[in-house]
Tab-separated table of C-alpha atoms in Angstrom:
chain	number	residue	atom	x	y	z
R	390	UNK	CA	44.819	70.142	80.945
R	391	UNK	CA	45.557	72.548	83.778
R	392	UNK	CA	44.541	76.167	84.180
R	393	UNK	CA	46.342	78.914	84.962
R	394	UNK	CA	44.533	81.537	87.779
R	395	UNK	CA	46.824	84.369	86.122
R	396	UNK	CA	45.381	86.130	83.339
R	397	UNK	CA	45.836	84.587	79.510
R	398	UNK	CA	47.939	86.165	77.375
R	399	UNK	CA	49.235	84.366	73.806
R	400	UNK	CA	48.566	80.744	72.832
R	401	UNK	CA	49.858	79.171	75.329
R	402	UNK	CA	47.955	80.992	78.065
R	403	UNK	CA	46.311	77.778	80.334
R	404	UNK	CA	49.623	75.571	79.908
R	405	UNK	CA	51.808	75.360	83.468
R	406	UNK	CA	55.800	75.034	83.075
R	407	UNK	CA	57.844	74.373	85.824
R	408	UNK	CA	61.678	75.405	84.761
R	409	UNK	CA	64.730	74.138	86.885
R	410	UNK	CA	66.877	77.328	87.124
R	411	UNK	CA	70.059	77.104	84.837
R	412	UNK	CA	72.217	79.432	82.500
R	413	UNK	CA	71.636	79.550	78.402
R	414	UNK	CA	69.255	77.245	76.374
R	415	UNK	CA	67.370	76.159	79.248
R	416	UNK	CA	65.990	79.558	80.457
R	417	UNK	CA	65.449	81.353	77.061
R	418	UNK	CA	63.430	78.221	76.009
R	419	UNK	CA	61.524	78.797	79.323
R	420	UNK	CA	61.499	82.635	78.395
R	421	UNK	CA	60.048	81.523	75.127
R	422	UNK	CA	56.882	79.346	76.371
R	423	UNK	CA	56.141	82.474	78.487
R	424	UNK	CA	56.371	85.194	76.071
R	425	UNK	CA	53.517	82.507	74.063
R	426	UNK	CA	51.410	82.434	77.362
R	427	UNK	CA	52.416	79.873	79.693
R	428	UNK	CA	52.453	80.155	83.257
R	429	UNK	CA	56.316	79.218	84.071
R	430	UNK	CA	57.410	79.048	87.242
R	431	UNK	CA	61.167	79.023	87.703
R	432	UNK	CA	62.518	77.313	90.428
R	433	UNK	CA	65.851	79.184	91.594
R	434	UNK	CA	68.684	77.904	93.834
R	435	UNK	CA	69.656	79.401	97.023
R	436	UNK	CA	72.001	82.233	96.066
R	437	UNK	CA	71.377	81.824	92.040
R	438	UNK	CA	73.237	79.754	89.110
R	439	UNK	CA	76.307	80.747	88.010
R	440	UNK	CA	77.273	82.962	85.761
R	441	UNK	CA	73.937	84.530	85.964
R	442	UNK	CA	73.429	88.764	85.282
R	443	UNK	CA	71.998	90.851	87.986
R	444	UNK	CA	68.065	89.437	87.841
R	445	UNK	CA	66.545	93.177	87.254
R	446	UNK	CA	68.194	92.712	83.885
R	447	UNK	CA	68.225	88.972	82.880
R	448	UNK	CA	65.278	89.686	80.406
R	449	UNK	CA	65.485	85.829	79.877
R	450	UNK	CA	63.409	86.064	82.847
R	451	UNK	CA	60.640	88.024	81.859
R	452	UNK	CA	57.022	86.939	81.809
R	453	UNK	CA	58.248	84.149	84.349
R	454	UNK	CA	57.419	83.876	88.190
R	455	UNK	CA	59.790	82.209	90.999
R	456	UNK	CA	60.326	80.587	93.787
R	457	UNK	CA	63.581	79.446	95.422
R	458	UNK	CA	63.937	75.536	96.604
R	459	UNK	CA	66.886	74.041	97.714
R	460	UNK	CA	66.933	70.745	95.822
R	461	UNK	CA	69.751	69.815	98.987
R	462	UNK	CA	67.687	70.417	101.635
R	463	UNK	CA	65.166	67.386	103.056
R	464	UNK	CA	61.992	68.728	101.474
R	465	UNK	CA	63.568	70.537	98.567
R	466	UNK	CA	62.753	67.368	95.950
R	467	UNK	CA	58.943	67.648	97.327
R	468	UNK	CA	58.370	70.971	96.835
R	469	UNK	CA	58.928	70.464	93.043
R	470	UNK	CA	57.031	67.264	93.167
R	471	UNK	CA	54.404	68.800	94.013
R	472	UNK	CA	55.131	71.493	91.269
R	473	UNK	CA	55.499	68.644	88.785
R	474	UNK	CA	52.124	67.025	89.151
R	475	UNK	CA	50.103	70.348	88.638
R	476	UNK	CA	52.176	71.272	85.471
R	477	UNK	CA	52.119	70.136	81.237
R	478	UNK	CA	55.710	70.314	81.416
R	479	UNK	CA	59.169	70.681	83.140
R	480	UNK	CA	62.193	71.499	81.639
R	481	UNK	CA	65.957	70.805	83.381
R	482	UNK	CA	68.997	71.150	82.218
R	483	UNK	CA	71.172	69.110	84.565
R	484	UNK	CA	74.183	66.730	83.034
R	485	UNK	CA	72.804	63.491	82.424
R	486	UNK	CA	71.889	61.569	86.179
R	487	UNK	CA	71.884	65.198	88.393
R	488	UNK	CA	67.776	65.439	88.346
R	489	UNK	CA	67.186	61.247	89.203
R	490	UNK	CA	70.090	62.139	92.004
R	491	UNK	CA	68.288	65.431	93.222
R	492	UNK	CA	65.196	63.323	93.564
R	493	UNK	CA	63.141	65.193	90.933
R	494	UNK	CA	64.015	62.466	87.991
R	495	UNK	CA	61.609	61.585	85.222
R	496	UNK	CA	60.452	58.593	87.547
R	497	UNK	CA	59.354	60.223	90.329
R	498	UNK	CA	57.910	62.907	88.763
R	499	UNK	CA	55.696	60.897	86.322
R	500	UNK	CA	54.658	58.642	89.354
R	501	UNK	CA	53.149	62.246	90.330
R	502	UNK	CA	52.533	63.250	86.959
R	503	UNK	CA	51.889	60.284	84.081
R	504	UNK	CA	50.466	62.979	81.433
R	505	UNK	CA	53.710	65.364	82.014
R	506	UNK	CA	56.281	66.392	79.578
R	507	UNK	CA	59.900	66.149	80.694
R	508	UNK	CA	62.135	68.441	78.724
R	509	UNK	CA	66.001	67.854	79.244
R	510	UNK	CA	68.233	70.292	77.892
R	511	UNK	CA	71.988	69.552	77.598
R	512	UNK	CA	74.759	69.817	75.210
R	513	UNK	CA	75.811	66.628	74.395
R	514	UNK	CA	72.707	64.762	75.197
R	515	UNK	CA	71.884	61.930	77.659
R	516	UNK	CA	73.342	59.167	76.240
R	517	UNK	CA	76.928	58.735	73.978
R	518	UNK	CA	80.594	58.972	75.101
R	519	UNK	CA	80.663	63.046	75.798
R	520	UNK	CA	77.017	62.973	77.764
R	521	UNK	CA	78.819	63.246	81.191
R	522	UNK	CA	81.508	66.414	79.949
R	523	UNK	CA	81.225	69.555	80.846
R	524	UNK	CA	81.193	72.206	77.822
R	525	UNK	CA	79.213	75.366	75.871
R	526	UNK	CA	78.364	76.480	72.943
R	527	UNK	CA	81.539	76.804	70.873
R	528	UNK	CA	82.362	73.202	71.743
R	529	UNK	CA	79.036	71.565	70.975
R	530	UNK	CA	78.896	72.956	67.609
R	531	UNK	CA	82.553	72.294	66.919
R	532	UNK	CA	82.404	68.527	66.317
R	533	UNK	CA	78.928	69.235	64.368
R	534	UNK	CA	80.782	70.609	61.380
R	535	UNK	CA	78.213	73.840	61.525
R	536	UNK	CA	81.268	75.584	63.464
R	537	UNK	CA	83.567	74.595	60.532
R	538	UNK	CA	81.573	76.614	57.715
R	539	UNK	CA	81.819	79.916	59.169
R	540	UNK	CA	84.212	82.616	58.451
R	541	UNK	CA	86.988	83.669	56.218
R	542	UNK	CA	88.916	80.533	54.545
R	543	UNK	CA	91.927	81.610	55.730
R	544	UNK	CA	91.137	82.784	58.914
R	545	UNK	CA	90.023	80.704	61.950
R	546	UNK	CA	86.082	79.540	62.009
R	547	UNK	CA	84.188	82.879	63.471
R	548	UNK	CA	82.274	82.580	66.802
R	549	UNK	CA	78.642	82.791	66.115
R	550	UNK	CA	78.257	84.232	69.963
R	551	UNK	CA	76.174	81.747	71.388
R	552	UNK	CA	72.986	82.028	69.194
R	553	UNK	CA	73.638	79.264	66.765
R	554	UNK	CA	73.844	76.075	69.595
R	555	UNK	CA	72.335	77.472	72.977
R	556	UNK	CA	69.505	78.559	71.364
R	557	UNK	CA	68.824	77.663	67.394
R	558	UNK	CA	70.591	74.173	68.204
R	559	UNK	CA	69.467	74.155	71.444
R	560	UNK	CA	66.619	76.458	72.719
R	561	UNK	CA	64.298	76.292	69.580
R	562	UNK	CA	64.527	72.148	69.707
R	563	UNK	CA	63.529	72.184	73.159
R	564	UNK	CA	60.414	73.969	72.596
R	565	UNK	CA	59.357	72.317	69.264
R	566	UNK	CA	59.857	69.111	71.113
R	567	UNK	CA	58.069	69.772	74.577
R	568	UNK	CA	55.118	71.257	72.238
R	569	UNK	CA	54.606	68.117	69.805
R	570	UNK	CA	54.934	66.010	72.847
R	571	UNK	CA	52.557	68.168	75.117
R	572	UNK	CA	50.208	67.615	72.071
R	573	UNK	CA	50.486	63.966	72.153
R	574	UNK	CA	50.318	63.786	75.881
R	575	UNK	CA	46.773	65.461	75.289
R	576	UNK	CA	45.751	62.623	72.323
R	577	UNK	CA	46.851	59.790	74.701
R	578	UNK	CA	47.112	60.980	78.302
R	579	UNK	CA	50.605	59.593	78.275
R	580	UNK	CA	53.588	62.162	78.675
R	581	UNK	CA	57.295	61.464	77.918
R	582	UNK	CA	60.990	62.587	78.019
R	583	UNK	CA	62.501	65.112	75.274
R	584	UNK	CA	66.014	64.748	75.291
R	585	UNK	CA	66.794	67.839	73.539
R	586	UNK	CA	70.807	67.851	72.775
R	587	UNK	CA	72.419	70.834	71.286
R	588	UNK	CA	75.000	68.335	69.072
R	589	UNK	CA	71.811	67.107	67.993
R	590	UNK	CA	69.444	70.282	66.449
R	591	UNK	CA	73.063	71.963	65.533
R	592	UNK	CA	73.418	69.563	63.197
R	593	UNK	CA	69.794	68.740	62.303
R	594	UNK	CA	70.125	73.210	61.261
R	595	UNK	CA	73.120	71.782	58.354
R	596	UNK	CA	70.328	69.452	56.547
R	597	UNK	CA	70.346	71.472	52.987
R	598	UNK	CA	73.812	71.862	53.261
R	599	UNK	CA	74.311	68.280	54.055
R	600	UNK	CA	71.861	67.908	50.707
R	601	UNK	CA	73.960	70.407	48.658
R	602	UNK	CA	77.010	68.544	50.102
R	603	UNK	CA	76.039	65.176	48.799
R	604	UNK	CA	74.839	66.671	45.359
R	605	UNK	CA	78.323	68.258	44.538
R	606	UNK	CA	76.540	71.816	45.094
R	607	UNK	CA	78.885	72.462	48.130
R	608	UNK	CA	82.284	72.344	49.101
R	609	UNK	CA	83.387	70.918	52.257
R	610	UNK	CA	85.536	74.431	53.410
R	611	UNK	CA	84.759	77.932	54.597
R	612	UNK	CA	84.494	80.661	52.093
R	613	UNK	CA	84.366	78.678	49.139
R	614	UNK	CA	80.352	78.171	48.582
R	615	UNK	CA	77.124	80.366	47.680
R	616	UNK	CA	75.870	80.959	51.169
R	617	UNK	CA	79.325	81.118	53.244
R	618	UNK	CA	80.559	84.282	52.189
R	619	UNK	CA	82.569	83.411	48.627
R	620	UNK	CA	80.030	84.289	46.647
R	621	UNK	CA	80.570	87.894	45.903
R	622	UNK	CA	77.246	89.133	45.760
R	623	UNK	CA	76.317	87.404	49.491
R	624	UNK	CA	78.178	88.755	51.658
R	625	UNK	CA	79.425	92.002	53.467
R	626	UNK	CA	81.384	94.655	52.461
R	627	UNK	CA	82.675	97.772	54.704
R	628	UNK	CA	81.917	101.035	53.712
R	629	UNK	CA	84.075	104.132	53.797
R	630	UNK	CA	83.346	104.779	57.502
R	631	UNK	CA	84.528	101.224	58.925
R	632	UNK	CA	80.730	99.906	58.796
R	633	UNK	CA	79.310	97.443	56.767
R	634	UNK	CA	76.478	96.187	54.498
R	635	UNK	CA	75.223	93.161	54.096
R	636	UNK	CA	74.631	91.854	50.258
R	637	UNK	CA	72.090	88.945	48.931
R	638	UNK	CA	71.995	89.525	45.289
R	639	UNK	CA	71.311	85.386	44.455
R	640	UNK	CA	68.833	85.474	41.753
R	641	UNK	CA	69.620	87.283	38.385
R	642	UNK	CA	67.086	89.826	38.703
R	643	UNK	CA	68.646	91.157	42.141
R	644	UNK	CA	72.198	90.911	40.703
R	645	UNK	CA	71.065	93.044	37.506
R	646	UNK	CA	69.928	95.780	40.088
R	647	UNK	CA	72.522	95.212	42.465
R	648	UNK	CA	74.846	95.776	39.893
R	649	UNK	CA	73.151	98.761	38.617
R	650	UNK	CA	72.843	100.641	41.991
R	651	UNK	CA	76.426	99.902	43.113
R	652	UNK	CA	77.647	101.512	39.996
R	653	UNK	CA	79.866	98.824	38.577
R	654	UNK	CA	78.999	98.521	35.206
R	655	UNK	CA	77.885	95.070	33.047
R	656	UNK	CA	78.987	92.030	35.614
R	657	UNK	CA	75.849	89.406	34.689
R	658	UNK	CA	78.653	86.973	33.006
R	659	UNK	CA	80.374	86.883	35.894
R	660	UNK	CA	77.430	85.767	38.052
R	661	UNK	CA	77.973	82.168	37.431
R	662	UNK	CA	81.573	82.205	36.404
R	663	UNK	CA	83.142	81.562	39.512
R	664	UNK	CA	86.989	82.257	37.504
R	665	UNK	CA	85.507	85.560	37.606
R	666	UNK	CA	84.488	85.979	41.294
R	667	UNK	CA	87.432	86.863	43.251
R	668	UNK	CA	87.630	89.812	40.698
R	669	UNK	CA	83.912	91.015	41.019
R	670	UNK	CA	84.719	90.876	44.632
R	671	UNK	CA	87.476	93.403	44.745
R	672	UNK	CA	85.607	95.982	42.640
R	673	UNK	CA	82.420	95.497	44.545
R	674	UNK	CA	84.559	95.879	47.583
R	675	UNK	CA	86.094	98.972	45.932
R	676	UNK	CA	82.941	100.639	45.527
R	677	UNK	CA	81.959	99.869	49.058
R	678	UNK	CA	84.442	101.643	50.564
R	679	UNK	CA	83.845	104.914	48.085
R	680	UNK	CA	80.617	105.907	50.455
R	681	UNK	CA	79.434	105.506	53.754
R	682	UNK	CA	77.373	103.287	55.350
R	683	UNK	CA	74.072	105.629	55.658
R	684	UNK	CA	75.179	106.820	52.029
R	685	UNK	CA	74.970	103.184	50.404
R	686	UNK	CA	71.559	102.503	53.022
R	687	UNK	CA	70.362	105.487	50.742
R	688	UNK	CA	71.090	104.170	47.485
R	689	UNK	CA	69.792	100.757	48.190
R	690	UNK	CA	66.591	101.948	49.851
R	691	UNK	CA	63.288	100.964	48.639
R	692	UNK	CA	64.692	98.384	45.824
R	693	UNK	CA	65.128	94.830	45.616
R	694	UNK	CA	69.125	94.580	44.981
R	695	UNK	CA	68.914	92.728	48.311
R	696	UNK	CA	71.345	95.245	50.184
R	697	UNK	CA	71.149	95.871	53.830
R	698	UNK	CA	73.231	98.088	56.451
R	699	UNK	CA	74.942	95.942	59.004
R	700	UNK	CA	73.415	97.535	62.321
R	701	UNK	CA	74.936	96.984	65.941
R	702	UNK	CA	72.898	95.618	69.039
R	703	UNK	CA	71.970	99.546	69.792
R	704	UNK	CA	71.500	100.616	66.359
R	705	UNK	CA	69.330	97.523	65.103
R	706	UNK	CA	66.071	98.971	67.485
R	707	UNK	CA	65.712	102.375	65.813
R	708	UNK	CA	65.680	100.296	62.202
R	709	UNK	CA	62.730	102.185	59.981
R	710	UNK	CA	61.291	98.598	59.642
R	711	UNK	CA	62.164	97.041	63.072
R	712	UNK	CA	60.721	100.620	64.497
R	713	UNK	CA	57.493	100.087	62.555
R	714	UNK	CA	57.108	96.421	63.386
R	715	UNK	CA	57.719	96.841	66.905
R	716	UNK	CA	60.284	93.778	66.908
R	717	UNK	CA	61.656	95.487	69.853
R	718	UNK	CA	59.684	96.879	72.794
R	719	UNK	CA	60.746	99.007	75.822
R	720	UNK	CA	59.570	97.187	79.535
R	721	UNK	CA	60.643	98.256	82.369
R	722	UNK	CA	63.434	100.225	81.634
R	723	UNK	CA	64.903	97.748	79.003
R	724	UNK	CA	65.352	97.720	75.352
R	725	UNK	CA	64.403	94.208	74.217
R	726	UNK	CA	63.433	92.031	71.239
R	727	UNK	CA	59.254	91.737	71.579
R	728	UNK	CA	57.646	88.126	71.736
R	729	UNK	CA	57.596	86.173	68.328
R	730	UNK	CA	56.067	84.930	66.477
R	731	UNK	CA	53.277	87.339	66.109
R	732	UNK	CA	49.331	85.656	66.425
R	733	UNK	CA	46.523	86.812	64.824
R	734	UNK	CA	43.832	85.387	67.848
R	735	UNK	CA	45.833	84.973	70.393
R	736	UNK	CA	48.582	88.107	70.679
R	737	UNK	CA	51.509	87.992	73.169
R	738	UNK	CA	53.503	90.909	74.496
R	739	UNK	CA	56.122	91.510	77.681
R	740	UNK	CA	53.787	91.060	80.249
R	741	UNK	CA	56.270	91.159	83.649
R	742	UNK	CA	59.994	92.300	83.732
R	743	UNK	CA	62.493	89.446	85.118
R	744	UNK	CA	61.336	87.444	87.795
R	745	UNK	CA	62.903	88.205	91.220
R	746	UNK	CA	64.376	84.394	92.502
R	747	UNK	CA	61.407	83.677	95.065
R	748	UNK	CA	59.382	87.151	94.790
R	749	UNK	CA	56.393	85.017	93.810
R	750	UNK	CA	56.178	82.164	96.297
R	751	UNK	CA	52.863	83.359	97.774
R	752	UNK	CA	50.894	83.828	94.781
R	753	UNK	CA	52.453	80.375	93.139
R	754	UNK	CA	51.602	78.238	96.321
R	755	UNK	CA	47.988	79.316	95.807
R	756	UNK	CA	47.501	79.637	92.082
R	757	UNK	CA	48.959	76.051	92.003
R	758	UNK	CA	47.415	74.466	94.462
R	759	UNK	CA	50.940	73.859	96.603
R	760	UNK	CA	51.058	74.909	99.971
R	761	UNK	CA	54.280	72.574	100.450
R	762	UNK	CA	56.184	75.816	99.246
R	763	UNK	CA	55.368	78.113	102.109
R	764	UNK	CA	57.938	78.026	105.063
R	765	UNK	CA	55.224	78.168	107.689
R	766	UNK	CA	53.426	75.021	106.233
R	767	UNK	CA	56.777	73.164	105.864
R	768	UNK	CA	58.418	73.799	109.395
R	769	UNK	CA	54.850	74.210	111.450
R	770	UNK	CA	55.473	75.529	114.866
């Protein structure tokens, strides 16, 4: 195990992560293993990846330092050799071949490195007929059948943004995996490659439906199912002022309440009798759109009819609960979601804002133990 110099912070604090610069999964999984304590170092490109954000506000950034290599130049693959054998891990997210081409491989770096963990982060994986295509999000989940289940049944699928394959499918995968295998690399002294594919956790996200699926308990089209919106009492509904809540009624005692609180009279029969449910839905929609948004958050508050108000991005922070919770905290000028999950022994918090590509070369080079990275030691005079 390696030690940080910086100070600890989370559980994590102690564990060394060297991140290849890229855009999506890869980053916010780096983003992640900081906000828990790690000591990442992202390694940026000359002139940044593209389609990055201006780096004061890429928050995926935060609690991260850099330094910029140019994997092109003659001693770029060197300087994160030498990166690689003082870390627990390194995560890239190249297409399949770019990292052995660049130099900076899983071979070379676990002839530095035998106990390090390799993370690889793509969308189709590194091996199978699609591993050398380009794509993002929307396509990797498409082929999944994940894509398929969302949305109106006669509408097309709706676009989950890019939070249910970059970085549930994706992201989340990454880290699980680099973790179980950082813990084995500790048991053995033998680290490994994680080939972390968003096809791959996408689809591993479906298992109770696939269970449901194979049961009879769930029908192979959008809008037709308990969970995918044609239920009536899970769901949304707007509300007299274009907004929306958000309904989860499932169990009888909920529905009773539900019921009672929305004002709609005796519906328990027609909890289970789906011949019923596209009537149920109409008056429940009816009596959604009779008050407000803040006027049904009102009525619903403090009960368990499992009825919510459907906040925006700007909204969701000043949430009584969120609020009281601090699930989103205020660094550096910037509203963001706080570190989770929460620890008991070890807490974690926003620590730095986003890392400025190379701002920490200097303190890296030392606290590492790499002097390769300074330009005087690399071009002596």
């Amino acid at each position: 195990m390696t030690t940080a110099r910086t100070p600890g912070h989370g559980p994590l604090s102690g564990v060394r992560v060297v991140e290849l610069a890229g855009i999506g999964p890869g980053p916010f999984a780096a983003m992640l293993l900081a906000d828990l304590g790690a000591d990442v170092v992202r390694v940026d490109r000359p002139g940044g990846p593209g389609l990055a954000i201006d780096p004061a506000h890429d928050v995926t950034n935060r609690n991260k330092r850099s330094v910029v290599v140019d994997l092109k130049a003659p001693d770029g693959p060197e300087q994160v050799l030498g990166l690689a054998a003082r870390a627990d891990i390194l995560v890239e997210g190249y297409r399949p071949g770019v990292a052995e081409r660049l130099g900076v491989g899983p071979g070379p770096c676990h002839a530095r490195n035998p106990r390090l963990v390799y993370g690889r982060m793509t969308g189709w994986g590194q091996e199978g007929p699609l591993a050398q295509r380009a794509g993002h999000d929307i396509a990797y989940i498409a082929p999944t059948g994940t894509l398929g289940m969302i949305g109106r049944p006669d509408e097309p699928p709706a676009v989950p943004a890019n939070l249910l394959g970059d970085y549930a499918g994706g992201s989340l995968y990454l880290v699980v995996g680099v973790l179980a295998a950082l813990h084995h690399a500790r048991a053995s002294g033998t680290g490994q490659v994680v080939d972390a594919a968003i096809v791959d956790g996408t689809a591993h996200l479906s298992t109770m439906i696939h269970g449901m699926l194979a049961a009879g308990g769930w029908q192979d089209r959008r809008g037709a199912n308990l969970l995918d919106g044609g239920c009536p009492y899970y769901g949304t509904y707007e509300t007299a002022d274009g907004r929306y809540m958000a309904v989860g009624a499932l169990e009888p005692q909920f529905y009773a309440e539900f019921l009672t609180l929305l004002g709609v009279g005796d519906r328990a029969a027609a909890r289970k009798d789906v011949t019923r449910w596209g009537e149920l839905r109409e008056e429940v929609a009816a009596r959604f759109k009779s008050r407000t948004r803040d006027e049904w958050t009102a009525v619903f508050d403090g009960t368990d009819a499992c009825v919510a108000p459907v906040l925006s991005l700007r909204e969701a922070p000043h949430h009584p609960h969120l609020a009281a919770r601090g699930t989103f905290t205020d660094h550096g000028g910037i509203t963001q979601p706080a570190p989770a999950p929460r620890f008991s022994a070890t807490p974690t918090s926003v620590r730095t804002g986003p890392a400025r590509p190379g701002a920490d070369t200097a303190d890296v080079a030392r606290d590492w133990d790499v002097p390769g990275l300074l330009p005087a030691l690399r071009n002596p005079q």
